[in-house]
mmCIF file of C-alpha atoms in Angstrom:
data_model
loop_
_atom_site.group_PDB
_atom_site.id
_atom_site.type_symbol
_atom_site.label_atom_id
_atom_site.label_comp_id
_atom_site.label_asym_id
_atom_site.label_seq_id
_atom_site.Cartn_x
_atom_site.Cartn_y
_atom_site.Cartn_z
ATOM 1 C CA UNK A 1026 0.000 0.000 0.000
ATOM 2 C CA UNK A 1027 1.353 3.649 -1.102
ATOM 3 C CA UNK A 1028 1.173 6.202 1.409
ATOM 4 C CA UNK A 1029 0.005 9.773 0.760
ATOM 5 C CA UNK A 1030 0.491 12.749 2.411
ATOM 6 C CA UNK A 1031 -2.566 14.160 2.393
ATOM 7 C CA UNK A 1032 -6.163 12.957 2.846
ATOM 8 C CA UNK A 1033 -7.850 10.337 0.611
ATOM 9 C CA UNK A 1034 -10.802 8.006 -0.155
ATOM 10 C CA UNK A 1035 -10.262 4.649 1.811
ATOM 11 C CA UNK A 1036 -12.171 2.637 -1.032
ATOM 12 C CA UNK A 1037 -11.665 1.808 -4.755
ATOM 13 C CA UNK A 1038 -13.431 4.010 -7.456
ATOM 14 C CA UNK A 1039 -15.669 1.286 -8.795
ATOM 15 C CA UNK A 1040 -15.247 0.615 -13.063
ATOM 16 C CA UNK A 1041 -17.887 -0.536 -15.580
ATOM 17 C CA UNK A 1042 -18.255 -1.171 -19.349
ATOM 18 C CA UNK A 1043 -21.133 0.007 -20.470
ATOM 19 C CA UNK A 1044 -20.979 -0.622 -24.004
ATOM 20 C CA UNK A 1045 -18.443 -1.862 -26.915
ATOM 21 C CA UNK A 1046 -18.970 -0.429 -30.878
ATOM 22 C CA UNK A 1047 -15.897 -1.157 -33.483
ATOM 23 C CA UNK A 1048 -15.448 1.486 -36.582
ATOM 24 C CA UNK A 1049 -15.136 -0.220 -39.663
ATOM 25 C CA UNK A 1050 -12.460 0.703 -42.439
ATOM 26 C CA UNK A 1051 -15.321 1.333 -44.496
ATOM 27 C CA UNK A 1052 -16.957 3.713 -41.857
ATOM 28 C CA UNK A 1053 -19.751 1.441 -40.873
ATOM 29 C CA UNK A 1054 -19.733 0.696 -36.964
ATOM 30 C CA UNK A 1055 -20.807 -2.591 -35.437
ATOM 31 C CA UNK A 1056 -22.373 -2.590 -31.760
ATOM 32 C CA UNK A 1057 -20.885 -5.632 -30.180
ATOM 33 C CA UNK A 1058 -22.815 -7.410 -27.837
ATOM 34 C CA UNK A 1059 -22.888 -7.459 -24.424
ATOM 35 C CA UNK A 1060 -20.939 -10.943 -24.758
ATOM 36 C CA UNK A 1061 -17.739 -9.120 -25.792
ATOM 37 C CA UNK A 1062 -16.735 -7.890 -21.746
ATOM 38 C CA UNK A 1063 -17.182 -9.949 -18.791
ATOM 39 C CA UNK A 1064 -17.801 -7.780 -15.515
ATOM 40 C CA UNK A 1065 -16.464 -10.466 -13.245
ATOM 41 C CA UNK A 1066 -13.530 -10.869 -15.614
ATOM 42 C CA UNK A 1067 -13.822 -7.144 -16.160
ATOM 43 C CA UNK A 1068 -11.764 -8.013 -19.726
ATOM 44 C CA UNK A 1069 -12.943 -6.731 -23.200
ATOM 45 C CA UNK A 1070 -12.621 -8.795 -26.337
ATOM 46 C CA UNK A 1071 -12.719 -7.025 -29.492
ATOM 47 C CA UNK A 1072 -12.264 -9.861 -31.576
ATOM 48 C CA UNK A 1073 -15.334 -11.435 -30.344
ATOM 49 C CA UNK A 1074 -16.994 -9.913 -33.522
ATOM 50 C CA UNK A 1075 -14.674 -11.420 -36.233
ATOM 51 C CA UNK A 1076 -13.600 -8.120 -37.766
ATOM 52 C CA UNK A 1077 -10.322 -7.711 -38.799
ATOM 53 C CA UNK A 1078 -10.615 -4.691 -40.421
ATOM 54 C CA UNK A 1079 -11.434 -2.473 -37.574
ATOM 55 C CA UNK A 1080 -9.720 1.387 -37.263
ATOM 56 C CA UNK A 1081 -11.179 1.897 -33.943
ATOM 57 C CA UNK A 1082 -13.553 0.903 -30.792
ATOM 58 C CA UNK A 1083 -15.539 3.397 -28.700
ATOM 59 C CA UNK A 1084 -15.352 1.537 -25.141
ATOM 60 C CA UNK A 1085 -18.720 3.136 -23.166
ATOM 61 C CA UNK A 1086 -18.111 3.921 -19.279
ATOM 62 C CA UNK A 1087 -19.392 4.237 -16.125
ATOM 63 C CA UNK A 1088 -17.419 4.775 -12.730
ATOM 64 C CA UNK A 1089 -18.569 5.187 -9.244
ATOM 65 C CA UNK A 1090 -16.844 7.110 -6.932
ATOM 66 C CA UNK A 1091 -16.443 5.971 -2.535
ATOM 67 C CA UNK A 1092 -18.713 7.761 -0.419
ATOM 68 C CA UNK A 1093 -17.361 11.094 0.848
ATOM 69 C CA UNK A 1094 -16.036 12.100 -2.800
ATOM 70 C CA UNK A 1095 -18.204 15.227 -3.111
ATOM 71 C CA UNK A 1096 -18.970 15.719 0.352
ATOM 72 C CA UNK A 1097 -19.381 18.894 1.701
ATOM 73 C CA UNK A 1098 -16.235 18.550 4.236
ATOM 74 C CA UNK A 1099 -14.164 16.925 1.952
ATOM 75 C CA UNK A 1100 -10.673 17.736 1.964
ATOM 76 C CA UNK A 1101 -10.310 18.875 -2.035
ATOM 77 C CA UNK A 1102 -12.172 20.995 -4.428
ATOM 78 C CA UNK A 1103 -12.239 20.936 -8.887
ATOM 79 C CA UNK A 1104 -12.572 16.788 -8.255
ATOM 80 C CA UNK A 1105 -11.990 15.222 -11.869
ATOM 81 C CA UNK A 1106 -12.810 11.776 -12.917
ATOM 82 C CA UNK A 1107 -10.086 10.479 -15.892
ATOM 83 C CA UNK A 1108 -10.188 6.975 -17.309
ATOM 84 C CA UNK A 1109 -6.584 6.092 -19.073
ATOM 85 C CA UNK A 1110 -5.611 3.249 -21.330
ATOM 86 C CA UNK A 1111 -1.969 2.385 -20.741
ATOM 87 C CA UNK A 1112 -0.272 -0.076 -23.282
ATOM 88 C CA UNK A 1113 3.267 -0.977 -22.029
ATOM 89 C CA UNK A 1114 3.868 -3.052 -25.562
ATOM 90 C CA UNK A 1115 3.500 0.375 -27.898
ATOM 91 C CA UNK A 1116 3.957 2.626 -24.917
ATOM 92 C CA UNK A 1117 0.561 4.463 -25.579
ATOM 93 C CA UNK A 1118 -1.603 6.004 -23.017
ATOM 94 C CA UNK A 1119 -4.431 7.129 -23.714
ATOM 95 C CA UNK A 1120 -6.713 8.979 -21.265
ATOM 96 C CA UNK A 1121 -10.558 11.360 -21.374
ATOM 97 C CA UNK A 1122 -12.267 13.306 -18.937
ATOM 98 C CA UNK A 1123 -15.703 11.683 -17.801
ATOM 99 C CA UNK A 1124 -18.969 13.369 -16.625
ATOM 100 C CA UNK A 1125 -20.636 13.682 -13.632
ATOM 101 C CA UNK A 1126 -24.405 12.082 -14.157
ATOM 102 C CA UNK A 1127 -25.641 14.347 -11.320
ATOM 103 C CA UNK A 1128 -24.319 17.451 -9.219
ATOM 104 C CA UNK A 1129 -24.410 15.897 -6.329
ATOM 105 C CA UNK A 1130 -23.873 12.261 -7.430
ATOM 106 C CA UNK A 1131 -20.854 9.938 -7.296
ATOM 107 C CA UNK A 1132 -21.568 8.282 -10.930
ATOM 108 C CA UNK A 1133 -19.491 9.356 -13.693
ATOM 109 C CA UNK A 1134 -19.861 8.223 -17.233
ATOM 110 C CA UNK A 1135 -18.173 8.623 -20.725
ATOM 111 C CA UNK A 1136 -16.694 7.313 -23.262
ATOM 112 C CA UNK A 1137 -13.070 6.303 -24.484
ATOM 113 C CA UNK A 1138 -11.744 6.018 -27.941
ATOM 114 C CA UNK A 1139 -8.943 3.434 -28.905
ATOM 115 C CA UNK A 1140 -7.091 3.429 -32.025
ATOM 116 C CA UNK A 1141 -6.342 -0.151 -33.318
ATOM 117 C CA UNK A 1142 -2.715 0.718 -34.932
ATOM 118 C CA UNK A 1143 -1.969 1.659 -31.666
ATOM 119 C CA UNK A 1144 -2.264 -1.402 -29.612
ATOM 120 C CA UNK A 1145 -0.680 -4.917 -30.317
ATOM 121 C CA UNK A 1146 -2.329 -7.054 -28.019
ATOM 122 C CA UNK A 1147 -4.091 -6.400 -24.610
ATOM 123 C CA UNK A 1148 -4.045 -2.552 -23.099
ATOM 124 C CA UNK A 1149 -5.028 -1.806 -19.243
ATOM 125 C CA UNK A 1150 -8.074 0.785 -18.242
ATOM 126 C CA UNK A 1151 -8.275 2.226 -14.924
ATOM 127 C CA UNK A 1152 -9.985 5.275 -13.330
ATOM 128 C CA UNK A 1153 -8.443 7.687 -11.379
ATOM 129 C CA UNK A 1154 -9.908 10.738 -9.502
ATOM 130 C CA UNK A 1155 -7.846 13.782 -8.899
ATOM 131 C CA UNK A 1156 -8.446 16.823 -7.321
ATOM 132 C CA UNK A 1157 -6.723 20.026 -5.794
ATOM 133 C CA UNK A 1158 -5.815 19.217 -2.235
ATOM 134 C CA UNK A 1159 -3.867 21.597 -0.203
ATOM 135 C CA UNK A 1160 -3.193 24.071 -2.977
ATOM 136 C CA UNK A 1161 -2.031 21.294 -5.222
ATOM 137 C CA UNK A 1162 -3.882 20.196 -8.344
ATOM 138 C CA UNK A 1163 -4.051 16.323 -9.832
ATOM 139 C CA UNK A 1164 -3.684 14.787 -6.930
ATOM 140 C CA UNK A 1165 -5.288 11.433 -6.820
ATOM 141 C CA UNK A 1166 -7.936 11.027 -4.496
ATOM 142 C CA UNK A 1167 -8.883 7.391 -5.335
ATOM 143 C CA UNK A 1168 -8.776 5.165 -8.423
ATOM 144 C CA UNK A 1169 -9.624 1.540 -9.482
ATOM 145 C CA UNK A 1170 -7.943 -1.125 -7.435
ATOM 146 C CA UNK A 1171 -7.601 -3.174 -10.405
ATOM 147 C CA UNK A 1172 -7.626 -2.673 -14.175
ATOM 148 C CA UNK A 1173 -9.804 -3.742 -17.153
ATOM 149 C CA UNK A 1174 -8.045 -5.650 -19.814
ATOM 150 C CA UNK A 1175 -8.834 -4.416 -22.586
ATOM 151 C CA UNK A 1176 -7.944 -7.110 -25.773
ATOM 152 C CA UNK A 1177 -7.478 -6.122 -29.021
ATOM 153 C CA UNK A 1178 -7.474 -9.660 -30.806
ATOM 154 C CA UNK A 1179 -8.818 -12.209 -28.180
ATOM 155 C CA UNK A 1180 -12.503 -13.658 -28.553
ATOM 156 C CA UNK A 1181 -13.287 -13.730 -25.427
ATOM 157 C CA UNK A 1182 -13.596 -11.814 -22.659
ATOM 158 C CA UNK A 1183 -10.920 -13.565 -20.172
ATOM 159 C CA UNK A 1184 -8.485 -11.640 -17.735
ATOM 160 C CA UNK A 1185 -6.412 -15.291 -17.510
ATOM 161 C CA UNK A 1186 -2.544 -16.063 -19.055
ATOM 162 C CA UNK A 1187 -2.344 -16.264 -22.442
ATOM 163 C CA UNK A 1188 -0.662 -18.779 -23.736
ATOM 164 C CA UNK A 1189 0.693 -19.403 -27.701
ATOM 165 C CA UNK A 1190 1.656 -23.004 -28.159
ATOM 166 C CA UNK A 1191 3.342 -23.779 -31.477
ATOM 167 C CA UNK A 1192 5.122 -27.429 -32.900
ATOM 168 C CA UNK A 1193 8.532 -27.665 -34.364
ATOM 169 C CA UNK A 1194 11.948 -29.621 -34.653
ATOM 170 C CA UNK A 1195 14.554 -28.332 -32.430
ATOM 171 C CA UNK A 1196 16.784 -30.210 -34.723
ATOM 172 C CA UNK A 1197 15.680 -29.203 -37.735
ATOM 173 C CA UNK A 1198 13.685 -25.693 -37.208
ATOM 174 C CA UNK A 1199 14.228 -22.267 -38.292
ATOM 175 C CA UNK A 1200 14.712 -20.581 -35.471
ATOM 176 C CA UNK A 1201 17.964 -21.222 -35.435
ATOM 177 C CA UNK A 1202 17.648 -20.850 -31.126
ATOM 178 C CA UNK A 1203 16.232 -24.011 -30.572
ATOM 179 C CA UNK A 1204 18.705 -26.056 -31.813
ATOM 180 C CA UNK A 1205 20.329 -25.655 -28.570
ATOM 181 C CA UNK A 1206 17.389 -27.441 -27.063
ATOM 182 C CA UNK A 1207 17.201 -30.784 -29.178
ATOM 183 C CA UNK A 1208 16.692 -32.618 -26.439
ATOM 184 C CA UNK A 1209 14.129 -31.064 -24.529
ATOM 185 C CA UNK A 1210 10.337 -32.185 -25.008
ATOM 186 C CA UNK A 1211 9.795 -28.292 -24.481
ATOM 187 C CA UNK A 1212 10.863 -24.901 -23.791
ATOM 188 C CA UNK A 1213 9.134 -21.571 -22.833
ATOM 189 C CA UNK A 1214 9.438 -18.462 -24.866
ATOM 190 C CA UNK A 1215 8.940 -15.852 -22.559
ATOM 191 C CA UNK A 1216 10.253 -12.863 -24.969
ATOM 192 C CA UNK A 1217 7.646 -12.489 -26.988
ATOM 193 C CA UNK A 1218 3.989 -10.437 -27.305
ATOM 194 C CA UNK A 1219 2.170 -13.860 -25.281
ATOM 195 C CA UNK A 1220 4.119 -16.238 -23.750
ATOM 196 C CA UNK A 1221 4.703 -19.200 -26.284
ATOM 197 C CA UNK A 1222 5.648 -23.170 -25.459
ATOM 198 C CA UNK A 1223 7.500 -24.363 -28.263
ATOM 199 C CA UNK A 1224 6.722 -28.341 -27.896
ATOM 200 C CA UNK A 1225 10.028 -30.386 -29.786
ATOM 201 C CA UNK A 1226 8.313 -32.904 -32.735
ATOM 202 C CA UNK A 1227 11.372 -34.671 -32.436
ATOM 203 C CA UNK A 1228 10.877 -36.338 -29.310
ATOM 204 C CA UNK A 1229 8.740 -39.534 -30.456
ATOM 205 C CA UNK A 1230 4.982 -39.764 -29.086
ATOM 206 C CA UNK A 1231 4.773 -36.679 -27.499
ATOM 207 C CA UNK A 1232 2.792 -35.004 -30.250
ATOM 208 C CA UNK A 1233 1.086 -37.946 -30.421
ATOM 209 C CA UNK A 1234 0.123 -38.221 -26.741
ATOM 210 C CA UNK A 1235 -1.069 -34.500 -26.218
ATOM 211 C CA UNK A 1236 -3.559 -34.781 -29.378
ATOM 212 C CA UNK A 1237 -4.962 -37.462 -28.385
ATOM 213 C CA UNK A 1238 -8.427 -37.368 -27.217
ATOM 214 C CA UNK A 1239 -8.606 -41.473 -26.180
ATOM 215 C CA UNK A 1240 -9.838 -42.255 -22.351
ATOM 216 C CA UNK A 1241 -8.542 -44.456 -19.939
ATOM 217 C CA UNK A 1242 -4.849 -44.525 -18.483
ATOM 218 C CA UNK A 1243 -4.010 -42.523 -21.855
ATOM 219 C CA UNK A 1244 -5.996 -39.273 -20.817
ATOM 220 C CA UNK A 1245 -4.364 -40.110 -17.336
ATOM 221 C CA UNK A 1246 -0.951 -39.745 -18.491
ATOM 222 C CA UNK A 1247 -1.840 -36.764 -21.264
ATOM 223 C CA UNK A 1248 -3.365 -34.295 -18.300
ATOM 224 C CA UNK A 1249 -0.324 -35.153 -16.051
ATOM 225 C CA UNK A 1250 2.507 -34.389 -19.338
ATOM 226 C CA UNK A 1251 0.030 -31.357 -19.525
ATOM 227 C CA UNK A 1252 0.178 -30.222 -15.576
ATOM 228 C CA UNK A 1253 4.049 -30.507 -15.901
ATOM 229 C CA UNK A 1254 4.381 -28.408 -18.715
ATOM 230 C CA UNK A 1255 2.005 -25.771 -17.234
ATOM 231 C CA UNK A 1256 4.540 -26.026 -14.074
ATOM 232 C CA UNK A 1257 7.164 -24.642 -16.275
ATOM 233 C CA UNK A 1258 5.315 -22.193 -18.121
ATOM 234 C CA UNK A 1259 3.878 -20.866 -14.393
ATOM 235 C CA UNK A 1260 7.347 -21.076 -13.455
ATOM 236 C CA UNK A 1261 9.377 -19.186 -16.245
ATOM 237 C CA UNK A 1262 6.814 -16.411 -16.874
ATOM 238 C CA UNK A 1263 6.743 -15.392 -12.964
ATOM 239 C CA UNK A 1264 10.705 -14.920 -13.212
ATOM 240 C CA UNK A 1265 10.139 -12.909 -16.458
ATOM 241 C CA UNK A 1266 7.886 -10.968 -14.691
ATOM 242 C CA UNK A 1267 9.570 -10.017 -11.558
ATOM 243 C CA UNK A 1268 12.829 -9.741 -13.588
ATOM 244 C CA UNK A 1269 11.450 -6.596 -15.537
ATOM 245 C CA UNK A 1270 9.888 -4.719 -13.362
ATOM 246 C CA UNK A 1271 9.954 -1.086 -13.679
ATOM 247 C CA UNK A 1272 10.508 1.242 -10.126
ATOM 248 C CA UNK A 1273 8.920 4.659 -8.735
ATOM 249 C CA UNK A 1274 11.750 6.810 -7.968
ATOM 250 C CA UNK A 1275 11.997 5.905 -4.322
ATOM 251 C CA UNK A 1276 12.618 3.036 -5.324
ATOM 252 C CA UNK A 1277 9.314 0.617 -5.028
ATOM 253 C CA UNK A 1278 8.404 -2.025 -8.303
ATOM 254 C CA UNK A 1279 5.455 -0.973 -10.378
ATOM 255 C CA UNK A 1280 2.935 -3.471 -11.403
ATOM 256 C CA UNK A 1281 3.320 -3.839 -15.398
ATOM 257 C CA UNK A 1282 0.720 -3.162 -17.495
ATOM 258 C CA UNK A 1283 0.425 -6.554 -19.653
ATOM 259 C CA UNK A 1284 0.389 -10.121 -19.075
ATOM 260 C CA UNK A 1285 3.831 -9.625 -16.849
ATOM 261 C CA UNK A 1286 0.968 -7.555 -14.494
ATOM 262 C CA UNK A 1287 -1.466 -10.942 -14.552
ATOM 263 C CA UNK A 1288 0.525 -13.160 -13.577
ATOM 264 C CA UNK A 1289 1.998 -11.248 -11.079
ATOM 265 C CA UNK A 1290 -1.243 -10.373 -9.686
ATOM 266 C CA UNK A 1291 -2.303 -14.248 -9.818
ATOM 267 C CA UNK A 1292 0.541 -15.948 -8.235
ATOM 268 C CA UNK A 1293 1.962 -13.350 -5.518
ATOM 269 C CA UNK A 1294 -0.398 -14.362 -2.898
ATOM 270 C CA UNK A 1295 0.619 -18.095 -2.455
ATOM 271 C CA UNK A 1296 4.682 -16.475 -2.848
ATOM 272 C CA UNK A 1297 4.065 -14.119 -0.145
ATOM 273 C CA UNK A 1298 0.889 -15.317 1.236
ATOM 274 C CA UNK A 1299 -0.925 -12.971 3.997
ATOM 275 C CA UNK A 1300 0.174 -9.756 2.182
ATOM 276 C CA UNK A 1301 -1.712 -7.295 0.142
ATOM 277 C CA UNK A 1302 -0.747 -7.815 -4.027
ATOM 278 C CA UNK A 1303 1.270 -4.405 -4.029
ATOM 279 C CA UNK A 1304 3.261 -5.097 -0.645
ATOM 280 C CA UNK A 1305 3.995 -8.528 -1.639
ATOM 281 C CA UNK A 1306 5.287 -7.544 -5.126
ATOM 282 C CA UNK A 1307 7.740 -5.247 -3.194
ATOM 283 C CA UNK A 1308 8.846 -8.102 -0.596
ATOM 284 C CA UNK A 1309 9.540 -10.002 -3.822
ATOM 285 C CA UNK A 1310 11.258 -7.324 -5.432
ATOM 286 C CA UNK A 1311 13.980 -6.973 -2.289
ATOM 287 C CA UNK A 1312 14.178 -10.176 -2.203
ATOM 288 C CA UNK A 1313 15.308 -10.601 -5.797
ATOM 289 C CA UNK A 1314 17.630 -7.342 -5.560
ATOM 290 C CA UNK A 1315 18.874 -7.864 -2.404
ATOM 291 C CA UNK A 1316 21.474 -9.750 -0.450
ATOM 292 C CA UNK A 1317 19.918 -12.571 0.525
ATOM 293 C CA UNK A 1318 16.394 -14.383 0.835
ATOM 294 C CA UNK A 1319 15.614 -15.015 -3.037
ATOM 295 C CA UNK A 1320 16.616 -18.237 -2.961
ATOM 296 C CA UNK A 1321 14.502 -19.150 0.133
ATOM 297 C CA UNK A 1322 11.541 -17.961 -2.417
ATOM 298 C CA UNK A 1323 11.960 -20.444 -5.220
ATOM 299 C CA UNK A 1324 10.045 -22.814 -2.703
ATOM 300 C CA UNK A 1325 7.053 -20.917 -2.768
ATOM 301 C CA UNK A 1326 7.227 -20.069 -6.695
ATOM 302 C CA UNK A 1327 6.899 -23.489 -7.372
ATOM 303 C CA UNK A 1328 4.730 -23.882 -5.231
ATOM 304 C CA UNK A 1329 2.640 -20.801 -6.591
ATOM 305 C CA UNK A 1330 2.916 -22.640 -10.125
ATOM 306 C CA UNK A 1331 2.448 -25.775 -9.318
ATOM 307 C CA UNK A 1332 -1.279 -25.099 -7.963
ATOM 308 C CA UNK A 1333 -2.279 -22.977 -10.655
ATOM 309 C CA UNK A 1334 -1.194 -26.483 -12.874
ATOM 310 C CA UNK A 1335 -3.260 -28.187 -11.023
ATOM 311 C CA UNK A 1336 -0.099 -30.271 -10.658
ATOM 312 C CA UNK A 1337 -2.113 -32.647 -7.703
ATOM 313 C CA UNK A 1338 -5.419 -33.627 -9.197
ATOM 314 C CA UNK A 1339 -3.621 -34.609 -12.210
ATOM 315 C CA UNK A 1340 -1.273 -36.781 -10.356
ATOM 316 C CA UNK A 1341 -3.631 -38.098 -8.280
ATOM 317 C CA UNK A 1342 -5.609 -39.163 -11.048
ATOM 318 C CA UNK A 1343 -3.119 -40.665 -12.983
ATOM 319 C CA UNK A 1344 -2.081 -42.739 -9.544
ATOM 320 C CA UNK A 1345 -5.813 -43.622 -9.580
ATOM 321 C CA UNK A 1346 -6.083 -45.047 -13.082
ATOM 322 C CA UNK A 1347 -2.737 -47.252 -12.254
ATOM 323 C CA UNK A 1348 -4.114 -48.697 -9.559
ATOM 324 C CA UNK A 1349 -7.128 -50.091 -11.584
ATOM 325 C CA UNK A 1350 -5.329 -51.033 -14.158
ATOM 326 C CA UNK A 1351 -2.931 -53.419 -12.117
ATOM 327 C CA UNK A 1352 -5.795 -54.152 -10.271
ATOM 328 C CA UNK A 1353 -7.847 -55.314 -13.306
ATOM 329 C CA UNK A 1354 -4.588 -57.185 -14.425
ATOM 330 C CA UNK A 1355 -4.451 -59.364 -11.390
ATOM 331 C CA UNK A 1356 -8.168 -60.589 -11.626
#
């Protein structure tokens, strides 16, 4: 938790989409559905409506602000609601004034315009209100405790990793990288737009084994190769994460903006469990920059990634299927 000094709003400015329409190269616009952002997920997918030819999306809004905002003793005066798209990919912020419904209300509502040759993949939206407080104007007062994730090529609406998984021969492939690899059944790209699991051809039935849609001990064995390779990808893309984290200039990390930010978000509380997202990201931080205690850590990473691969159930179950197997071979 940041401290201020000066007086805030204890609560979270709460964020809505209201409404999603795409501008069409030819100047038609298409009103997507309320299907294309999730509210629970609070994530917008723009390629929910199968356009690729899009120029730009209006994104409709509505904020409301903590009790006490406009209040008559409230320590601040020319209070400003601003909703701003940051992209750390293209470096592209983006940000608009929004209205106040009523004089003496707390909703605010607008709308924000988003250029598609300005985006490459997903872009964050959060709402801040500043005001003047002691003499000082655009300070923040209160803003959104979490983002919207706003995606300019997903079809559907999900806040979740991202993940590109793609074939090829280490031996034999183009990327001339992998060839260092040969002999691993897979590696994790963490460099590029999504993270990408590059799964090596040339090691014999694995292909084979993670197409396959057969029951039995097969599917046993498939979901556990599966849970182990999520392990890794859980694994490598938390270190990429903490490893490139940008810092405030007294010195505390600042949660990044694209996937680096969800998966940060999703795995710090079983690293440093008991501790608020933002004081846990710094104890990891330290920890990784300091003189001693990252090591102690790796524990809990794994450990972090190895429940979101549901690493357990799918070696439980495999255990399970053995069992009857061996059993039924005994009979």
């Amino acid at each position: 938790m940041k401290i201020y000094p000066y007086k805030r709003l204890n609560r979270p400015v709460a964020l809505r989409v209201t409404s999603v329409s795409l501008r069409l190269s030819d100047g038609t616009r298409d009103q997507l559905e309320t299907s294309a952002y999730s509210t629970q997920q609070q994530a917008v997918a723009l390629g929910i409506a199968g356009h690729t030819d899009w120029v730009a999306v209006t994104v409709g809004l509505s904020a409301t602000l903590p009790p006490g905002a406009n209040a008559p003793d409230a320590g601040w005066s020319d209070l400003e609601v601003l909703a701003v798209l940051t992209d750390g990919e293209t470096n592209i912020r983006t940000s608009v004034r929004l209205e106040q419904d009523r004089a003496d209300g707390r909703d605010w509502s607008g709308s924000l315009e988003v250029f598609r040759d300005d985006h490459a993949g997903r872009a964050a939206l959060a709402v801040h209100a500043v005001a003047t407080v002691d003499g000082i104007r655009g300070r923040a007062v209160a803003e959104t405790d979490r983002s919207w994730v706003i995606d300019m090529v997903s079809d559907e609406p999900v806040r979740g990793l991202q993940l590109d998984v793609q074939k090829a021969s280490f031996s034999r492939t183009s990327r001339e990288w992998l060839h260092a690899y040969a002999d691993a059944p897979w590696i994790v790209d963490t460099s590029a737009r999504v993270p990408t699991v590059f799964v090596n051809t040339d090691v014999e039935g694995v292909m084979d084994l993670l197409d396959s849609g057969g029951s039995g001990v097969e599917s046993k064995v498939r979901d556990l190769l599966v849970a182990q390779m999520s392990t890794d990808v859980w694994t490598a893309v938390f270190h990429a994460a903490v490893g490139d984290l940008e810092v405030e200039l007294g010195g505390a990390p600042v949660f990044p903006t694209d996937w680096k930010g969800e998966v940060l978000r999703e795995m710090l509380p079983d690293v440093v469990p008991g501790a608020h997202v933002e004081q846990a990201l710094r104890e990891v931080h330290r920890r990784r920059t300091g003189d001693a205690g990252w090591a102690e850590l790796q524990t809990r990473i794994h450990y972090a990634a190895v429940r979101r691969a549901d690493a357990t159930k799918a070696l439980g179950n495999a255990i399970r299927s053995l069992e009857q197997m061996n059993r039924g071979s005994h009979l």
